[in-house]
Short mmCIF file of C-alpha atoms in Angstrom, two decimals:
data_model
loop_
_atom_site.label_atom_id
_atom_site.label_comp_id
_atom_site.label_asym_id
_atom_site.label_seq_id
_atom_site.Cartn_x
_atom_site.Cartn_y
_atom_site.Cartn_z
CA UNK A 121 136.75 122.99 -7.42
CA UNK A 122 136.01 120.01 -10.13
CA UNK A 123 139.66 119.68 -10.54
CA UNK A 124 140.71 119.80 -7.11
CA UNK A 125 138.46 116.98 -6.09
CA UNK A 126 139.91 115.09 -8.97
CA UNK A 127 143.81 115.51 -7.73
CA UNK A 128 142.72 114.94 -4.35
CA UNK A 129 140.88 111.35 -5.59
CA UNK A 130 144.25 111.04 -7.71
CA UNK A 131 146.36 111.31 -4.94
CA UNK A 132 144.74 109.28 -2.52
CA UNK A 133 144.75 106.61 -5.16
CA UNK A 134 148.23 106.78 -5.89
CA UNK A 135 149.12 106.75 -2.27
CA UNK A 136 146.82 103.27 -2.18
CA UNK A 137 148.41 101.59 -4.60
CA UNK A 138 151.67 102.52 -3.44
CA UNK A 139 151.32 101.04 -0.31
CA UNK A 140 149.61 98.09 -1.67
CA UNK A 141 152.59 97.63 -3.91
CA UNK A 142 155.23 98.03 -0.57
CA UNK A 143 153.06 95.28 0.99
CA UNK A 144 153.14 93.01 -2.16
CA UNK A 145 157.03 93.99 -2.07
CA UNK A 146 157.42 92.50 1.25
CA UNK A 147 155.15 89.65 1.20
CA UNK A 148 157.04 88.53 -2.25
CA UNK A 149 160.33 88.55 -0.40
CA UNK A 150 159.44 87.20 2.89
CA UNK A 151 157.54 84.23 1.08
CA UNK A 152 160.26 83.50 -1.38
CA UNK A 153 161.82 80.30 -1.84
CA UNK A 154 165.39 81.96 -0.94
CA UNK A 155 163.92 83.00 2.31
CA UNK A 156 163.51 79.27 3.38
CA UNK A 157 160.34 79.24 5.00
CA UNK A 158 161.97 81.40 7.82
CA UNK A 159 163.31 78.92 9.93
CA UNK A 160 164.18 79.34 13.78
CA UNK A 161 166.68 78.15 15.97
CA UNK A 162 169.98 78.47 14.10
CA UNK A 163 172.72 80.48 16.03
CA UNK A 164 172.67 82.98 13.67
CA UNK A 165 170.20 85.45 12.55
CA UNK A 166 167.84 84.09 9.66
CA UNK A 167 168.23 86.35 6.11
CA UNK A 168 164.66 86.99 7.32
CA UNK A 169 165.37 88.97 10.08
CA UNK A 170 168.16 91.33 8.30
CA UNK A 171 165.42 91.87 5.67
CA UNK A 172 162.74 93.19 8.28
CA UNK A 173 165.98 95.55 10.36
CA UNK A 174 166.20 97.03 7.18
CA UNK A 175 162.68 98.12 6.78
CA UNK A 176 162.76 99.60 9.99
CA UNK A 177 165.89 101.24 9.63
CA UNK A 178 164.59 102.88 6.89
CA UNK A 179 162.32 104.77 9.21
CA UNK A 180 165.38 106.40 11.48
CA UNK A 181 164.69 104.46 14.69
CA UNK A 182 166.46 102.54 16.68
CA UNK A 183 166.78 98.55 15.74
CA UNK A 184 168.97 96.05 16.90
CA UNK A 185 168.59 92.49 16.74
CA UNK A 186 167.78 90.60 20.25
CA UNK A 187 169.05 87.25 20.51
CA UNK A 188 168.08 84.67 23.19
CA UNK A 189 168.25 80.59 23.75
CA UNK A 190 164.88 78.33 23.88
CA UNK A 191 164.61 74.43 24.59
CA UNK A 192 163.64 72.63 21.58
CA UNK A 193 162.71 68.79 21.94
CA UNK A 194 163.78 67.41 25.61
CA UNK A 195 166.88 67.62 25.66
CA UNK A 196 167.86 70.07 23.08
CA UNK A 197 167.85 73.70 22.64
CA UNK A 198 167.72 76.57 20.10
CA UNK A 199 168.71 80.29 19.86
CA UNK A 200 166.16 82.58 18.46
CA UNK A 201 166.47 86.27 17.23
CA UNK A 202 163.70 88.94 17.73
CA UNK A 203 164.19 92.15 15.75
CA UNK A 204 163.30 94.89 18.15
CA UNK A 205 163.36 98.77 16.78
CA UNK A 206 161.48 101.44 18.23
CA UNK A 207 159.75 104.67 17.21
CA UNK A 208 160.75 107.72 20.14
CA UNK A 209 157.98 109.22 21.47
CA UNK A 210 158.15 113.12 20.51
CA UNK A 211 157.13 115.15 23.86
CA UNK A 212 158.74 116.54 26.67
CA UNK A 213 156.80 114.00 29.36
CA UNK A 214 155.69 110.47 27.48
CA UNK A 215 152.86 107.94 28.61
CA UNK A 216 154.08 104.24 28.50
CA UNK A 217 155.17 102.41 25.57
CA UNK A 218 153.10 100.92 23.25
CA UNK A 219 154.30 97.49 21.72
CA UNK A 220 153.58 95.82 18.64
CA UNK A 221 154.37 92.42 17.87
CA UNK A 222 154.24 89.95 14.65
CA UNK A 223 156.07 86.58 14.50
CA UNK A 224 158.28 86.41 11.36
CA UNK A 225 159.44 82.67 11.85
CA UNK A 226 157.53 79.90 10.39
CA UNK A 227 157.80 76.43 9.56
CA UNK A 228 161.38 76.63 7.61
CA UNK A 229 161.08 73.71 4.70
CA UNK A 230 161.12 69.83 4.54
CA UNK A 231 163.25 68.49 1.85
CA UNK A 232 161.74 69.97 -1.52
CA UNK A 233 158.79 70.82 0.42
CA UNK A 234 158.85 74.81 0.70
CA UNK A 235 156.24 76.25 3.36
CA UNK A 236 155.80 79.91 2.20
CA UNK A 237 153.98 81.15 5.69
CA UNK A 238 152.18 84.26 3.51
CA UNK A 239 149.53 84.37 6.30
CA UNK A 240 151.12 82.78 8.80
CA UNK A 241 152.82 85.03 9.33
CA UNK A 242 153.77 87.43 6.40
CA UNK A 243 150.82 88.90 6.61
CA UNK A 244 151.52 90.26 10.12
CA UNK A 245 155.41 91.24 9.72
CA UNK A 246 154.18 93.16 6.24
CA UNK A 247 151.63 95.00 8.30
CA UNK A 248 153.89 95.86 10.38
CA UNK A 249 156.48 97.66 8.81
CA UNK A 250 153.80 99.49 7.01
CA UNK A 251 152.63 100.76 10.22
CA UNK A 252 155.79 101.99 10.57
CA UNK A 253 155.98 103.19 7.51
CA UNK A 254 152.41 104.91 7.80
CA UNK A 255 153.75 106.61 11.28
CA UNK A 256 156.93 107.79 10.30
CA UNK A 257 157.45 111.63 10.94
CA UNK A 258 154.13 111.48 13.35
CA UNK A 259 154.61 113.42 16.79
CA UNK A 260 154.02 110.35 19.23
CA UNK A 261 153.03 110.73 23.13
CA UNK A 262 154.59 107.13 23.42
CA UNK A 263 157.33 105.03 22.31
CA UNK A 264 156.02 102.38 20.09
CA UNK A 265 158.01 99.07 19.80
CA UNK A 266 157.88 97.12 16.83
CA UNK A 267 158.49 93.36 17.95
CA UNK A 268 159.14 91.18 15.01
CA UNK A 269 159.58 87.94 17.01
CA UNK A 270 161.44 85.12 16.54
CA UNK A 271 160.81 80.91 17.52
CA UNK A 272 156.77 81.49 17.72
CA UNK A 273 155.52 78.15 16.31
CA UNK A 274 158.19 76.66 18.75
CA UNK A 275 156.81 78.00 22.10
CA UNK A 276 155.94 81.62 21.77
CA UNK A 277 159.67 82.43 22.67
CA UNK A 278 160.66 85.29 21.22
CA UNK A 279 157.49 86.99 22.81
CA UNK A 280 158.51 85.27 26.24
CA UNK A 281 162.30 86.32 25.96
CA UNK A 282 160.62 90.23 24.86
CA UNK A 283 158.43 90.16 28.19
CA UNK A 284 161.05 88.65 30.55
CA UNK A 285 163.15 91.38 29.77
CA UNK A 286 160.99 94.65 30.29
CA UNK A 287 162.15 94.53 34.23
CA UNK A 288 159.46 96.35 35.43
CA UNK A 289 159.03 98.76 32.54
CA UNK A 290 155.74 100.08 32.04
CA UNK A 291 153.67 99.07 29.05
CA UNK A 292 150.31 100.66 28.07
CA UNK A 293 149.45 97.86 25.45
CA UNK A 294 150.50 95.00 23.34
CA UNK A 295 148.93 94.44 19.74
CA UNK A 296 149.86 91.49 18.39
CA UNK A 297 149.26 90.81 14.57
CA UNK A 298 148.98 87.30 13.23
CA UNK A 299 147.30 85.99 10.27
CA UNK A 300 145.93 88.92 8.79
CA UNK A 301 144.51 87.74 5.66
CA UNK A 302 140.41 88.12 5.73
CA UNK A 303 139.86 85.44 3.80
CA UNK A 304 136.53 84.58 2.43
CA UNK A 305 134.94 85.35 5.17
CA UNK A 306 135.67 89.08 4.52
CA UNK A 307 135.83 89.35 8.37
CA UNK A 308 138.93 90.35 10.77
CA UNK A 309 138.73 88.80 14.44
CA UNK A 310 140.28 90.27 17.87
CA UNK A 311 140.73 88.88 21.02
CA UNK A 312 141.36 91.86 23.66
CA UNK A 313 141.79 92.10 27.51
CA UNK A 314 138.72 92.64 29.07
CA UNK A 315 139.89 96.21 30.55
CA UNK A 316 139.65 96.91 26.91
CA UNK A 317 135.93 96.12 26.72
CA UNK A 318 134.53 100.04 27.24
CA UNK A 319 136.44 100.93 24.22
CA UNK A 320 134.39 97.94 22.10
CA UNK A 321 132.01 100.18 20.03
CA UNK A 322 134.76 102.68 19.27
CA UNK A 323 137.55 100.15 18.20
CA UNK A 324 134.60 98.61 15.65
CA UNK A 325 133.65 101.67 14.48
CA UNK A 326 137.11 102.73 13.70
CA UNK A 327 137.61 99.61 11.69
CA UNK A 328 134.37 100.07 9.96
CA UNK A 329 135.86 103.46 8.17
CA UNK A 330 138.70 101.23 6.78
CA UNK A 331 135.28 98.73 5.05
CA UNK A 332 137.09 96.29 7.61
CA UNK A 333 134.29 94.06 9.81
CA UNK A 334 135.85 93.45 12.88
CA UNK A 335 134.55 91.00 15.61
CA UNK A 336 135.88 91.76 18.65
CA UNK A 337 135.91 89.20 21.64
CA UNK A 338 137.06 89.51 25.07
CA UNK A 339 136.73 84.95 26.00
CA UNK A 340 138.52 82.64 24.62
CA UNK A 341 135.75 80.35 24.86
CA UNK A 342 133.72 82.39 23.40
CA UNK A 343 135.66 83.20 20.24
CA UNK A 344 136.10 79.56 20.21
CA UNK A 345 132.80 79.03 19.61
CA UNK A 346 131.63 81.80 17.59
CA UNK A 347 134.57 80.10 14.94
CA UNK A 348 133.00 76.59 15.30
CA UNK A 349 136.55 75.64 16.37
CA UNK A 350 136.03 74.56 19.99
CA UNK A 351 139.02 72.62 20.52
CA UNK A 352 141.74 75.83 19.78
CA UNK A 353 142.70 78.62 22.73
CA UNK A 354 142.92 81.73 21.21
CA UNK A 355 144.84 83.28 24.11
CA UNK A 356 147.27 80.94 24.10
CA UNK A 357 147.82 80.53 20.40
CA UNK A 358 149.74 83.47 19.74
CA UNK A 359 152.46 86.06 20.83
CA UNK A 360 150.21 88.10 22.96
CA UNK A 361 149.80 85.62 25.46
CA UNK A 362 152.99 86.10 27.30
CA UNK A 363 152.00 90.08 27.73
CA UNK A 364 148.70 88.72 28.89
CA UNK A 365 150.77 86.70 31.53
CA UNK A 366 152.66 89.69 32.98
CA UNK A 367 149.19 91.66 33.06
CA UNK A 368 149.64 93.58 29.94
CA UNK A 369 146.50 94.67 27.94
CA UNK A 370 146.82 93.28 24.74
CA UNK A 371 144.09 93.43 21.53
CA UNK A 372 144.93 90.18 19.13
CA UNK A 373 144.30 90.51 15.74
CA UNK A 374 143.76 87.94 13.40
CA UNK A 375 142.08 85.70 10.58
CA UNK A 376 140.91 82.88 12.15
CA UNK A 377 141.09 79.59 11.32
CA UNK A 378 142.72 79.09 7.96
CA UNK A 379 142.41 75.62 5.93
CA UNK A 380 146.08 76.01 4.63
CA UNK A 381 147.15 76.41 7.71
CA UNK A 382 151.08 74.77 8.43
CA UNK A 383 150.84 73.53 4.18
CA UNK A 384 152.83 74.09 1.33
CA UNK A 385 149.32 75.87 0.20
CA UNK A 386 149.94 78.99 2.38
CA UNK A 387 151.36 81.06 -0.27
CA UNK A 388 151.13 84.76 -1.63
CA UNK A 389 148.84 83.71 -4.64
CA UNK A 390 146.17 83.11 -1.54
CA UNK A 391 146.47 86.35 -0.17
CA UNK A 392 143.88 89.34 -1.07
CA UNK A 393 146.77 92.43 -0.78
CA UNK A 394 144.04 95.10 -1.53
CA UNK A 395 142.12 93.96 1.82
CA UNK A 396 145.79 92.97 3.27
CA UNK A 397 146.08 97.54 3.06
CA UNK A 398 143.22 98.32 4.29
CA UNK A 399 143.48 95.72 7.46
CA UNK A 400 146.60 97.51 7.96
CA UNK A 401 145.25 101.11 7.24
CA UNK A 402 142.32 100.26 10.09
CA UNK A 403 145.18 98.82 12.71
CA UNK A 404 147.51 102.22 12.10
CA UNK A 405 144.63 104.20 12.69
CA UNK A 406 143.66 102.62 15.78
CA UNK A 407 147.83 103.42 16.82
CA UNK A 408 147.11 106.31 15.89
CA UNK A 409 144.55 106.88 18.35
CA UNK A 410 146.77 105.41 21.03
CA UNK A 411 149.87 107.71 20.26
CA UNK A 412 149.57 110.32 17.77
CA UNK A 413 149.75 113.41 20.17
CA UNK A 414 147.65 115.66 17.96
CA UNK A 415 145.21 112.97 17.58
CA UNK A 416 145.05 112.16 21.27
CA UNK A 417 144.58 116.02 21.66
CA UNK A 418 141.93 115.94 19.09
CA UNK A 419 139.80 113.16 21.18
#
């Protein structure tokens, strides 16, 4: 039995370091000087966003890029390009769609100045092909869409364009990743929809198995001030505010505040990839939960 217990440590090891060298794969690329600071606005898909349909099309669903025009400055205006692919739901009768969304653009670059975005928002778009990556073959009770939007530090468009055109389609949830990264203070935040309040003490719990502390708010406000950073509005700062808009449940996930925030000093080299995996190992389990049909069976 000594030996099996060793191969089974072995493998999971392996299987760790694998992923934690697909997320070091993707955060390389996605940060690298060739990839511009992933810009928005240009009438033609960013190199970004072919990278990321790739990833997904690895995992034999169905991706297409979703283009859509934005005002930018007054008088101007911009056309952004979400990457939208989505993971079929494997039963006979399906509960609504899950949707998961990351924002892939950032702040482009300024002369020689190159703005990496690793956890703004690498961080989120790496997690989120591995969740796709992590799910792939799974029997799902729901679809799951995988969002990677476009024009976020311009207005949240992409997420707007996303949610304007759902016509009436019923979602069970949003969970929007961005700024991932735990930083020093070894802690992951949320910001949920206070329907999702009941399911507080499991969500935590859940996280806890991945060694991931979670804090888990349901007030802006209140999140506000347990970060000592009164002036920012969590629900409006990021891509799951336009869900919250159309009355969407959404759970947030993020950082917090981050001192190289929109600087040149956001790079890889800042980013902890071994707790990068497991933040993304806690959020696929808690999918999991949510639309794995033999796990929903199971609870």
């Amino acid at each position: 039995m000594q030996w099996l217990r060793i191969n089974t440590l072995l493998l999971l090891l392996v299987s760790f370091y694998s992923q934690a060298s697909t997320l070091s794969r993707d955060m390389t690329i996605l940060t690298s000087i060739e990839f511009e600071g992933r810009p928005s606005g240009a009438s033609e898909p960013h190199r970004s966003a072919f990278y990321i349909h790739r990833q997904f099309e690895k995992f034999a669903m169905d991706v297409e890029i979703s283009s859509f025009q934005f005002k930018q400055g007054f008088f101007g205006s911009g056309t952004g390009h979400n990457v939208v692919a989505t993971m079929r739901c494997t039963l006979k009768h399906c509960q609504s769609a899950l949707v998961i969304t990351a924002h892939y653009d950032h702040l482009g670059k300024n002369g020689y100045k190159h703005y990496p975005g690793a956890n703004d928002n690498a961080t989120g778009v790496a997690v989120m092909i591995d969740i796709a990556r992590q799910l792939n073959g799974t029997k799902l009770n729901r679809d799951i869409i995988f969002v990677a939007t476009d024009a976020e530090e311009k207005g949240l468009h992409g997420a707007k364009h996303f949610v304007s055109q759902l016509d009436h389609k019923p979602i069970f949830m949003n969970i929007n990743l961005d700024m991932l990264d735990m930083q020093k203070r070894n802690e992951l935040y949320a910001l949920a929809s206070s329907s999702i309040k009941p399911e507080k003490n499991s969500v935590i719990s859940l996280f806890e198995r991945y060694a991931v502390p979670l804090k888990m708010y349901f007030s802006s406000k209140r999140m506000a001030r347990r970060l000592n950073e009164p002036q920012i509005d969590w629900l409006r700062a990021s891509d799951h505010y336009p869900f919250h808009r159309a009355k969407i449940p959404f759970i947030y996930f993020g950082s917090g505040v981050d001192k190289n925030h929109h600087t040149t000093e956001d790079a890889l080299t800042e980013i902890n990839l071994e707790k990068l995996a497991q933040v993304s190992n806690s959020i696929t389990g808690l999918v999991r939960s949510y639309a794995d049909s033999s796990a929903s069976e199971t609870n």
